[in-house]
């Protein structure tokens, strides 16, 4: 892949956009799109070349997610989480784990998901409460993860659990077919991102060999803040930047196409022009900051963390503000769902609660800018 954004944009137009409406209406996981993501190679974007992947990094991750979000926020979100989980294995996985999972992604189009959040700790998902028992080469897990995206569709789930070392955590891979995993699918009824198939995952006496632990004993928190955080938070910046850009396309096209009896269009009204301009400014600023943050993160710049946190906050806020103005521009057509504006606005509001939440991230940003430890 030489131009990841454009290739992703072209892919989304053909294989993602046609399913966007039904995904929302039926709260349906984008299964057809994910099959094509595997066939066309997007699921192996971050897998190193020696394992059959493209060996790309944070910038390309951000570009692909952004392009997908301009067609479907839900698909972009689920794809983003696959990349985040995959990157943990790229950076910390054993050779055995890499070969098992990478081959399944490359050859069979399988994908990954995150199972981090819990009811008790909410957005502070790096403080897991599930219990573990250590017996020789096996670890037995019990507990519940609260909002597992791509539930039952992903083939592998990353789970944070306490380490044998006091005060530390581990990052584990739970294969879908593992005995003792149970998904509570009837619980999902989201306001937005309705196709992400999110639900609780019950873990009942799940026993795994140590080979399914990612990295050294007790290295989970290092993975969360060095790998998961930059790829996840940057990815969310891309999801909501793309959502805002989608809103601009819808609002601007409608304003030009909506004609009055005298031949003038909605776009000839000065107030509408101001709204369209504001939507574009907010969406473009969010996109620019997100891609700049991804570049800073990839280069290891000193201000990379601050930029990544700021990009996610700006993008989440921009999507909501763009949605509000796009609803005004769309008027009755937006309100009665003839236009997709209402759906996009609901998708935008999901950004406020996505862990780490916008409020938590604002605190983290202040800490990062003043030289304080996070969290």
mmCIF file of C-alpha atoms in Angstrom:
data_model
loop_
_atom_site.group_PDB
_atom_site.id
_atom_site.type_symbol
_atom_site.label_atom_id
_atom_site.label_comp_id
_atom_site.label_asym_id
_atom_site.label_seq_id
_atom_site.Cartn_x
_atom_site.Cartn_y
_atom_site.Cartn_z
ATOM 1 C CA UNK A 1 0.000 0.000 0.000
ATOM 2 C CA UNK A 2 1.610 3.218 -1.174
ATOM 3 C CA UNK A 3 -1.162 5.734 -0.503
ATOM 4 C CA UNK A 4 -3.037 4.282 2.455
ATOM 5 C CA UNK A 5 -5.570 7.095 2.793
ATOM 6 C CA UNK A 6 -6.637 7.055 -0.865
ATOM 7 C CA UNK A 7 -6.697 3.258 -1.087
ATOM 8 C CA UNK A 8 -8.780 3.146 2.093
ATOM 9 C CA UNK A 9 -11.095 5.852 0.766
ATOM 10 C CA UNK A 10 -11.642 3.942 -2.469
ATOM 11 C CA UNK A 11 -12.255 0.719 -0.532
ATOM 12 C CA UNK A 12 -14.772 2.412 1.758
ATOM 13 C CA UNK A 13 -16.797 3.823 -1.122
ATOM 14 C CA UNK A 14 -17.239 0.352 -2.620
ATOM 15 C CA UNK A 15 -17.332 -2.009 0.354
ATOM 16 C CA UNK A 16 -18.330 0.031 3.440
ATOM 17 C CA UNK A 17 -20.705 2.823 2.420
ATOM 18 C CA UNK A 18 -23.392 0.527 0.900
ATOM 19 C CA UNK A 19 -23.947 -1.112 4.312
ATOM 20 C CA UNK A 20 -23.775 1.982 6.524
ATOM 21 C CA UNK A 21 -27.509 2.647 6.767
ATOM 22 C CA UNK A 22 -28.573 -0.925 7.523
ATOM 23 C CA UNK A 23 -25.789 -1.267 10.112
ATOM 24 C CA UNK A 24 -27.411 1.545 12.080
ATOM 25 C CA UNK A 25 -31.055 0.603 11.533
ATOM 26 C CA UNK A 26 -30.604 -3.040 12.514
ATOM 27 C CA UNK A 27 -27.728 -2.575 14.985
ATOM 28 C CA UNK A 28 -25.921 -4.996 12.685
ATOM 29 C CA UNK A 29 -22.198 -5.676 12.830
ATOM 30 C CA UNK A 30 -20.492 -4.727 9.502
ATOM 31 C CA UNK A 31 -19.744 -8.360 8.715
ATOM 32 C CA UNK A 32 -19.705 -7.937 4.920
ATOM 33 C CA UNK A 33 -17.242 -5.049 5.140
ATOM 34 C CA UNK A 34 -14.944 -6.997 7.454
ATOM 35 C CA UNK A 35 -14.857 -9.939 5.081
ATOM 36 C CA UNK A 36 -13.670 -7.580 2.362
ATOM 37 C CA UNK A 37 -11.178 -5.942 4.757
ATOM 38 C CA UNK A 38 -9.588 -9.358 5.064
ATOM 39 C CA UNK A 39 -9.741 -10.148 1.364
ATOM 40 C CA UNK A 40 -8.254 -6.802 0.318
ATOM 41 C CA UNK A 41 -5.495 -6.909 2.955
ATOM 42 C CA UNK A 42 -6.504 -4.086 5.284
ATOM 43 C CA UNK A 43 -6.600 -6.361 8.342
ATOM 44 C CA UNK A 44 -2.857 -7.006 7.964
ATOM 45 C CA UNK A 45 -1.896 -3.326 7.636
ATOM 46 C CA UNK A 46 0.273 -3.366 10.789
ATOM 47 C CA UNK A 47 1.605 -6.922 10.560
ATOM 48 C CA UNK A 48 5.348 -6.917 9.745
ATOM 49 C CA UNK A 49 6.292 -7.828 6.191
ATOM 50 C CA UNK A 50 8.166 -10.966 7.267
ATOM 51 C CA UNK A 51 4.821 -12.376 8.470
ATOM 52 C CA UNK A 52 2.939 -11.467 5.305
ATOM 53 C CA UNK A 53 1.694 -8.023 6.291
ATOM 54 C CA UNK A 54 2.397 -4.481 5.122
ATOM 55 C CA UNK A 55 4.477 -3.404 8.128
ATOM 56 C CA UNK A 56 2.806 -0.011 8.492
ATOM 57 C CA UNK A 57 2.593 2.113 11.646
ATOM 58 C CA UNK A 58 0.727 4.840 13.493
ATOM 59 C CA UNK A 59 0.392 7.264 10.558
ATOM 60 C CA UNK A 60 -1.090 4.681 8.193
ATOM 61 C CA UNK A 61 -3.340 3.410 10.984
ATOM 62 C CA UNK A 62 -4.713 6.939 11.417
ATOM 63 C CA UNK A 63 -5.165 7.421 7.661
ATOM 64 C CA UNK A 64 -7.054 4.160 7.133
ATOM 65 C CA UNK A 65 -9.384 4.732 10.088
ATOM 66 C CA UNK A 66 -10.032 8.317 8.967
ATOM 67 C CA UNK A 67 -10.964 7.218 5.448
ATOM 68 C CA UNK A 68 -13.277 4.479 6.721
ATOM 69 C CA UNK A 69 -14.983 6.882 9.156
ATOM 70 C CA UNK A 70 -15.858 9.200 6.278
ATOM 71 C CA UNK A 71 -18.191 6.405 5.123
ATOM 72 C CA UNK A 72 -19.136 4.576 8.350
ATOM 73 C CA UNK A 73 -18.167 5.504 11.900
ATOM 74 C CA UNK A 74 -19.023 2.057 13.257
ATOM 75 C CA UNK A 75 -16.835 0.154 10.809
ATOM 76 C CA UNK A 76 -13.950 2.558 11.425
ATOM 77 C CA UNK A 77 -14.259 2.098 15.192
ATOM 78 C CA UNK A 78 -14.215 -1.699 15.036
ATOM 79 C CA UNK A 79 -11.345 -1.713 12.554
ATOM 80 C CA UNK A 80 -9.387 0.703 14.730
ATOM 81 C CA UNK A 81 -9.691 -1.624 17.737
ATOM 82 C CA UNK A 82 -8.448 -4.558 15.656
ATOM 83 C CA UNK A 83 -5.331 -2.575 14.782
ATOM 84 C CA UNK A 84 -4.740 -1.591 18.407
ATOM 85 C CA UNK A 85 -4.959 -5.186 19.603
ATOM 86 C CA UNK A 86 -2.753 -6.369 16.756
ATOM 87 C CA UNK A 87 -0.088 -3.789 17.581
ATOM 88 C CA UNK A 88 0.249 -5.172 21.121
ATOM 89 C CA UNK A 89 1.212 -8.507 19.615
ATOM 90 C CA UNK A 90 3.520 -6.868 17.069
ATOM 91 C CA UNK A 91 5.454 -5.080 19.819
ATOM 92 C CA UNK A 92 5.284 -7.522 22.747
ATOM 93 C CA UNK A 93 4.049 -10.907 21.541
ATOM 94 C CA UNK A 94 6.157 -14.042 21.641
ATOM 95 C CA UNK A 95 7.260 -15.621 18.376
ATOM 96 C CA UNK A 96 4.744 -18.427 18.891
ATOM 97 C CA UNK A 97 1.871 -16.009 19.502
ATOM 98 C CA UNK A 98 2.821 -13.872 16.505
ATOM 99 C CA UNK A 99 2.909 -16.811 14.130
ATOM 100 C CA UNK A 100 -0.419 -18.190 15.342
ATOM 101 C CA UNK A 101 -2.366 -14.944 15.193
ATOM 102 C CA UNK A 102 -0.666 -13.274 12.240
ATOM 103 C CA UNK A 103 -1.210 -16.314 10.049
ATOM 104 C CA UNK A 104 -4.885 -16.412 11.018
ATOM 105 C CA UNK A 105 -5.266 -12.723 10.076
ATOM 106 C CA UNK A 106 -3.283 -12.940 6.844
ATOM 107 C CA UNK A 107 -4.548 -16.298 5.577
ATOM 108 C CA UNK A 108 -8.068 -16.483 7.021
ATOM 109 C CA UNK A 109 -9.148 -12.842 7.418
ATOM 110 C CA UNK A 110 -9.619 -13.186 11.172
ATOM 111 C CA UNK A 111 -9.561 -10.060 13.321
ATOM 112 C CA UNK A 112 -9.074 -8.948 16.931
ATOM 113 C CA UNK A 113 -10.930 -6.876 19.527
ATOM 114 C CA UNK A 114 -10.378 -5.320 22.944
ATOM 115 C CA UNK A 115 -12.037 -6.592 26.131
ATOM 116 C CA UNK A 116 -10.656 -4.147 28.672
ATOM 117 C CA UNK A 117 -13.429 -2.154 30.357
ATOM 118 C CA UNK A 118 -15.286 -3.435 33.425
ATOM 119 C CA UNK A 119 -18.432 -2.306 35.217
ATOM 120 C CA UNK A 120 -16.566 -1.368 38.388
ATOM 121 C CA UNK A 121 -13.736 0.672 36.901
ATOM 122 C CA UNK A 122 -15.371 2.171 33.794
ATOM 123 C CA UNK A 123 -12.992 4.282 31.716
ATOM 124 C CA UNK A 124 -10.120 3.435 34.071
ATOM 125 C CA UNK A 125 -9.838 0.088 32.317
ATOM 126 C CA UNK A 126 -6.181 -0.333 33.289
ATOM 127 C CA UNK A 127 -7.316 -1.249 36.842
ATOM 128 C CA UNK A 128 -8.960 -4.651 36.197
ATOM 129 C CA UNK A 129 -11.040 -6.304 38.904
ATOM 130 C CA UNK A 130 -11.394 -9.777 37.399
ATOM 131 C CA UNK A 131 -9.788 -12.488 39.516
ATOM 132 C CA UNK A 132 -6.967 -14.830 38.534
ATOM 133 C CA UNK A 133 -5.519 -18.031 39.951
ATOM 134 C CA UNK A 134 -2.061 -19.228 38.983
ATOM 135 C CA UNK A 135 -1.418 -22.971 38.709
ATOM 136 C CA UNK A 136 1.806 -24.002 37.023
ATOM 137 C CA UNK A 137 1.696 -23.089 33.320
ATOM 138 C CA UNK A 138 -2.017 -22.230 33.498
ATOM 139 C CA UNK A 139 -3.879 -19.141 34.694
ATOM 140 C CA UNK A 140 -7.605 -19.325 35.489
ATOM 141 C CA UNK A 141 -9.772 -16.219 35.082
ATOM 142 C CA UNK A 142 -13.179 -15.224 36.463
ATOM 143 C CA UNK A 143 -15.066 -11.981 35.994
ATOM 144 C CA UNK A 144 -16.936 -9.843 33.474
ATOM 145 C CA UNK A 145 -15.817 -7.306 30.903
ATOM 146 C CA UNK A 146 -18.495 -4.690 30.347
ATOM 147 C CA UNK A 147 -18.404 -3.355 26.749
ATOM 148 C CA UNK A 148 -16.605 -5.671 24.347
ATOM 149 C CA UNK A 149 -16.725 -4.337 20.796
ATOM 150 C CA UNK A 150 -17.054 -6.773 17.867
ATOM 151 C CA UNK A 151 -18.362 -9.325 20.361
ATOM 152 C CA UNK A 152 -18.741 -12.844 18.879
ATOM 153 C CA UNK A 153 -17.379 -11.609 15.502
ATOM 154 C CA UNK A 154 -13.722 -11.100 16.408
ATOM 155 C CA UNK A 155 -11.662 -14.275 16.737
ATOM 156 C CA UNK A 156 -9.309 -12.983 19.461
ATOM 157 C CA UNK A 157 -9.956 -10.678 22.461
ATOM 158 C CA UNK A 158 -7.320 -8.844 24.455
ATOM 159 C CA UNK A 159 -8.047 -8.995 28.184
ATOM 160 C CA UNK A 160 -6.306 -7.119 31.006
ATOM 161 C CA UNK A 161 -5.987 -9.052 34.268
ATOM 162 C CA UNK A 162 -3.949 -8.829 37.498
ATOM 163 C CA UNK A 163 -0.399 -10.138 37.429
ATOM 164 C CA UNK A 164 1.213 -12.531 39.888
ATOM 165 C CA UNK A 165 3.389 -9.529 40.701
ATOM 166 C CA UNK A 166 1.590 -7.317 43.213
ATOM 167 C CA UNK A 167 0.220 -4.099 41.721
ATOM 168 C CA UNK A 168 0.944 -5.066 38.118
ATOM 169 C CA UNK A 169 -1.242 -6.321 35.262
ATOM 170 C CA UNK A 170 -0.950 -8.632 32.276
ATOM 171 C CA UNK A 171 -2.369 -8.418 28.759
ATOM 172 C CA UNK A 172 -3.796 -11.718 27.530
ATOM 173 C CA UNK A 173 -5.219 -13.082 24.273
ATOM 174 C CA UNK A 174 -8.516 -14.971 24.652
ATOM 175 C CA UNK A 175 -9.467 -16.952 21.513
ATOM 176 C CA UNK A 176 -13.185 -16.820 20.743
ATOM 177 C CA UNK A 177 -13.640 -20.581 21.120
ATOM 178 C CA UNK A 178 -12.075 -20.652 24.604
ATOM 179 C CA UNK A 179 -14.189 -22.687 26.996
ATOM 180 C CA UNK A 180 -15.825 -20.495 29.617
ATOM 181 C CA UNK A 181 -16.416 -17.364 27.484
ATOM 182 C CA UNK A 182 -20.013 -16.199 27.253
ATOM 183 C CA UNK A 183 -21.348 -13.064 25.541
ATOM 184 C CA UNK A 184 -24.502 -11.279 26.735
ATOM 185 C CA UNK A 185 -25.598 -10.022 23.331
ATOM 186 C CA UNK A 186 -29.131 -8.950 24.325
ATOM 187 C CA UNK A 187 -27.711 -6.042 26.342
ATOM 188 C CA UNK A 188 -26.635 -3.848 23.412
ATOM 189 C CA UNK A 189 -28.879 -0.899 22.492
ATOM 190 C CA UNK A 190 -26.516 1.968 21.842
ATOM 191 C CA UNK A 191 -27.473 5.528 21.007
ATOM 192 C CA UNK A 192 -24.828 5.669 18.292
ATOM 193 C CA UNK A 193 -22.217 3.364 16.755
ATOM 194 C CA UNK A 194 -25.061 0.869 16.763
ATOM 195 C CA UNK A 195 -23.349 -1.778 14.661
ATOM 196 C CA UNK A 196 -20.329 -2.269 16.883
ATOM 197 C CA UNK A 197 -21.840 -5.357 18.551
ATOM 198 C CA UNK A 198 -20.833 -4.256 22.033
ATOM 199 C CA UNK A 199 -21.846 -6.330 25.029
ATOM 200 C CA UNK A 200 -20.588 -7.843 28.310
ATOM 201 C CA UNK A 201 -18.241 -10.803 28.109
ATOM 202 C CA UNK A 202 -18.521 -13.231 31.009
ATOM 203 C CA UNK A 203 -15.346 -15.097 31.892
ATOM 204 C CA UNK A 204 -16.113 -18.242 33.845
ATOM 205 C CA UNK A 205 -13.178 -20.436 34.892
ATOM 206 C CA UNK A 206 -11.294 -19.705 31.699
ATOM 207 C CA UNK A 207 -7.917 -21.472 31.813
ATOM 208 C CA UNK A 208 -5.110 -20.365 29.493
ATOM 209 C CA UNK A 209 -1.506 -21.420 29.024
ATOM 210 C CA UNK A 210 1.126 -18.761 29.631
ATOM 211 C CA UNK A 211 1.792 -18.668 25.868
ATOM 212 C CA UNK A 212 -1.368 -16.558 25.518
ATOM 213 C CA UNK A 213 0.073 -13.827 27.735
ATOM 214 C CA UNK A 214 1.397 -10.904 25.693
ATOM 215 C CA UNK A 215 4.883 -9.951 26.810
ATOM 216 C CA UNK A 216 6.691 -10.530 30.080
ATOM 217 C CA UNK A 217 4.915 -11.096 33.383
ATOM 218 C CA UNK A 218 3.584 -7.792 34.723
ATOM 219 C CA UNK A 219 4.156 -5.819 31.486
ATOM 220 C CA UNK A 220 0.473 -5.029 30.853
ATOM 221 C CA UNK A 221 0.529 -1.441 32.053
ATOM 222 C CA UNK A 222 3.568 -0.702 29.901
ATOM 223 C CA UNK A 223 1.641 -1.993 26.891
ATOM 224 C CA UNK A 224 -1.436 0.050 27.791
ATOM 225 C CA UNK A 225 0.409 3.352 27.937
ATOM 226 C CA UNK A 226 3.135 2.773 25.331
ATOM 227 C CA UNK A 227 1.129 0.908 22.663
ATOM 228 C CA UNK A 228 -2.611 0.842 23.343
ATOM 229 C CA UNK A 229 -2.915 4.507 24.308
ATOM 230 C CA UNK A 230 -1.228 6.099 21.258
ATOM 231 C CA UNK A 231 -2.887 3.779 18.725
ATOM 232 C CA UNK A 232 -6.310 3.814 20.413
ATOM 233 C CA UNK A 233 -6.486 7.535 21.171
ATOM 234 C CA UNK A 234 -5.104 8.528 17.770
ATOM 235 C CA UNK A 235 -7.540 6.075 16.206
ATOM 236 C CA UNK A 236 -10.451 7.719 17.987
ATOM 237 C CA UNK A 237 -9.223 11.077 16.710
ATOM 238 C CA UNK A 238 -9.456 9.616 13.211
ATOM 239 C CA UNK A 239 -12.909 8.114 13.832
ATOM 240 C CA UNK A 240 -14.404 11.415 14.910
ATOM 241 C CA UNK A 241 -12.489 13.544 12.403
ATOM 242 C CA UNK A 242 -13.869 11.288 9.694
ATOM 243 C CA UNK A 243 -17.353 11.523 11.165
ATOM 244 C CA UNK A 244 -17.120 15.336 11.121
ATOM 245 C CA UNK A 245 -15.906 15.305 7.505
ATOM 246 C CA UNK A 246 -18.830 13.040 6.594
ATOM 247 C CA UNK A 247 -21.151 15.617 8.158
ATOM 248 C CA UNK A 248 -19.574 18.341 6.034
ATOM 249 C CA UNK A 249 -20.122 16.337 2.844
ATOM 250 C CA UNK A 250 -23.766 15.698 3.704
ATOM 251 C CA UNK A 251 -24.548 19.286 4.749
ATOM 252 C CA UNK A 252 -22.701 21.004 1.904
ATOM 253 C CA UNK A 253 -24.135 18.737 -0.804
ATOM 254 C CA UNK A 254 -27.645 19.131 0.542
ATOM 255 C CA UNK A 255 -27.326 22.930 0.715
ATOM 256 C CA UNK A 256 -26.401 23.025 -2.978
ATOM 257 C CA UNK A 257 -29.016 20.491 -4.105
ATOM 258 C CA UNK A 258 -31.930 21.979 -2.114
ATOM 259 C CA UNK A 259 -33.607 24.324 -4.627
ATOM 260 C CA UNK A 260 -36.310 26.956 -4.201
ATOM 261 C CA UNK A 261 -38.969 27.823 -6.820
ATOM 262 C CA UNK A 262 -36.948 30.833 -8.015
ATOM 263 C CA UNK A 263 -33.982 28.578 -8.820
ATOM 264 C CA UNK A 264 -31.817 29.639 -5.899
ATOM 265 C CA UNK A 265 -30.434 27.067 -3.508
ATOM 266 C CA UNK A 266 -30.175 26.751 0.247
ATOM 267 C CA UNK A 267 -26.449 27.446 -0.123
ATOM 268 C CA UNK A 268 -27.244 31.000 -1.341
ATOM 269 C CA UNK A 269 -28.441 31.953 2.136
ATOM 270 C CA UNK A 270 -25.727 33.727 4.111
ATOM 271 C CA UNK A 271 -26.487 32.018 7.424
ATOM 272 C CA UNK A 272 -26.194 28.621 5.761
ATOM 273 C CA UNK A 273 -22.881 29.664 4.249
ATOM 274 C CA UNK A 274 -21.609 30.515 7.725
ATOM 275 C CA UNK A 275 -22.755 27.136 9.068
ATOM 276 C CA UNK A 276 -21.128 25.250 6.183
ATOM 277 C CA UNK A 277 -17.894 27.171 6.681
ATOM 278 C CA UNK A 278 -17.873 26.449 10.410
ATOM 279 C CA UNK A 279 -18.519 22.747 9.868
ATOM 280 C CA UNK A 280 -15.647 22.591 7.405
ATOM 281 C CA UNK A 281 -13.256 24.518 9.658
ATOM 282 C CA UNK A 282 -13.950 22.278 12.642
ATOM 283 C CA UNK A 283 -13.718 19.054 10.653
ATOM 284 C CA UNK A 284 -10.560 20.097 8.782
ATOM 285 C CA UNK A 285 -8.876 21.268 11.991
ATOM 286 C CA UNK A 286 -9.653 17.969 13.702
ATOM 287 C CA UNK A 287 -8.297 16.016 10.735
ATOM 288 C CA UNK A 288 -5.114 18.094 10.551
ATOM 289 C CA UNK A 289 -4.413 17.819 14.268
ATOM 290 C CA UNK A 290 -5.050 14.072 14.245
ATOM 291 C CA UNK A 291 -2.682 13.398 11.348
ATOM 292 C CA UNK A 292 -0.076 15.726 12.860
ATOM 293 C CA UNK A 293 -0.385 13.869 16.164
ATOM 294 C CA UNK A 294 0.056 10.530 14.381
ATOM 295 C CA UNK A 295 3.220 11.800 12.696
ATOM 296 C CA UNK A 296 4.549 13.120 16.005
ATOM 297 C CA UNK A 297 3.840 9.796 17.663
ATOM 298 C CA UNK A 298 5.500 7.828 14.870
ATOM 299 C CA UNK A 299 8.577 10.065 15.072
ATOM 300 C CA UNK A 300 8.750 9.930 18.875
ATOM 301 C CA UNK A 301 8.536 13.729 19.175
ATOM 302 C CA UNK A 302 8.690 15.230 22.653
ATOM 303 C CA UNK A 303 5.197 16.706 22.337
ATOM 304 C CA UNK A 304 3.638 13.585 20.795
ATOM 305 C CA UNK A 305 1.586 12.632 23.865
ATOM 306 C CA UNK A 306 0.087 16.104 24.226
ATOM 307 C CA UNK A 307 -0.764 16.232 20.530
ATOM 308 C CA UNK A 308 -2.386 12.785 20.579
ATOM 309 C CA UNK A 309 -4.525 13.638 23.605
ATOM 310 C CA UNK A 310 -5.476 17.025 22.165
ATOM 311 C CA UNK A 311 -6.354 15.532 18.783
ATOM 312 C CA UNK A 312 -8.789 13.046 20.289
ATOM 313 C CA UNK A 313 -10.462 15.725 22.434
ATOM 314 C CA UNK A 314 -10.713 18.203 19.551
ATOM 315 C CA UNK A 315 -12.053 15.575 17.153
ATOM 316 C CA UNK A 316 -14.721 14.341 19.578
ATOM 317 C CA UNK A 317 -15.902 17.879 20.319
ATOM 318 C CA UNK A 318 -15.742 18.869 16.640
ATOM 319 C CA UNK A 319 -17.933 15.956 15.568
ATOM 320 C CA UNK A 320 -20.678 17.001 17.984
ATOM 321 C CA UNK A 321 -20.500 20.677 17.042
ATOM 322 C CA UNK A 322 -20.462 19.832 13.330
ATOM 323 C CA UNK A 323 -23.470 17.594 13.885
ATOM 324 C CA UNK A 324 -25.441 20.337 15.580
ATOM 325 C CA UNK A 325 -24.858 22.734 12.696
ATOM 326 C CA UNK A 326 -25.448 20.042 10.072
ATOM 327 C CA UNK A 327 -28.845 19.390 11.652
ATOM 328 C CA UNK A 328 -29.697 23.091 11.248
ATOM 329 C CA UNK A 329 -28.628 23.050 7.622
ATOM 330 C CA UNK A 330 -30.573 19.851 6.951
ATOM 331 C CA UNK A 331 -33.706 21.099 8.682
ATOM 332 C CA UNK A 332 -36.704 18.816 8.241
ATOM 333 C CA UNK A 333 -34.767 16.440 5.963
ATOM 334 C CA UNK A 334 -32.243 15.891 8.736
ATOM 335 C CA UNK A 335 -34.896 15.626 11.445
ATOM 336 C CA UNK A 336 -36.994 13.002 9.631
ATOM 337 C CA UNK A 337 -33.850 10.998 8.736
ATOM 338 C CA UNK A 338 -34.059 11.502 4.990
ATOM 339 C CA UNK A 339 -30.462 12.662 5.390
ATOM 340 C CA UNK A 340 -27.956 10.637 7.468
ATOM 341 C CA UNK A 341 -27.209 13.673 9.658
ATOM 342 C CA UNK A 342 -29.138 12.410 12.687
ATOM 343 C CA UNK A 343 -27.274 9.099 12.601
ATOM 344 C CA UNK A 344 -23.924 10.855 12.368
ATOM 345 C CA UNK A 345 -24.799 13.088 15.316
ATOM 346 C CA UNK A 346 -25.633 10.010 17.412
ATOM 347 C CA UNK A 347 -22.345 8.425 16.385
ATOM 348 C CA UNK A 348 -20.564 11.618 17.423
ATOM 349 C CA UNK A 349 -21.989 11.518 20.949
ATOM 350 C CA UNK A 350 -20.417 8.088 21.473
ATOM 351 C CA UNK A 351 -17.053 9.851 21.518
ATOM 352 C CA UNK A 352 -17.778 11.419 24.887
ATOM 353 C CA UNK A 353 -17.899 8.091 26.717
ATOM 354 C CA UNK A 354 -15.353 6.045 24.774
ATOM 355 C CA UNK A 355 -12.625 5.048 27.240
ATOM 356 C CA UNK A 356 -10.686 7.038 28.204
ATOM 357 C CA UNK A 357 -13.579 9.497 28.261
ATOM 358 C CA UNK A 358 -13.215 13.067 27.062
ATOM 359 C CA UNK A 359 -13.238 14.327 30.651
ATOM 360 C CA UNK A 360 -10.459 11.934 31.678
ATOM 361 C CA UNK A 361 -8.435 12.915 28.619
ATOM 362 C CA UNK A 362 -8.716 16.603 29.449
ATOM 363 C CA UNK A 363 -7.188 15.874 32.847
ATOM 364 C CA UNK A 364 -4.449 13.794 31.232
ATOM 365 C CA UNK A 365 -3.707 16.574 28.755
ATOM 366 C CA UNK A 366 -3.268 19.069 31.594
ATOM 367 C CA UNK A 367 -0.917 16.651 33.342
ATOM 368 C CA UNK A 368 1.087 16.035 30.168
ATOM 369 C CA UNK A 369 1.493 19.753 29.518
ATOM 370 C CA UNK A 370 2.718 20.406 33.074
ATOM 371 C CA UNK A 371 5.107 17.506 33.334
ATOM 372 C CA UNK A 372 3.005 15.332 35.624
ATOM 373 C CA UNK A 373 2.604 11.572 35.590
ATOM 374 C CA UNK A 374 -0.335 9.968 33.756
ATOM 375 C CA UNK A 375 -2.645 8.613 35.106
#
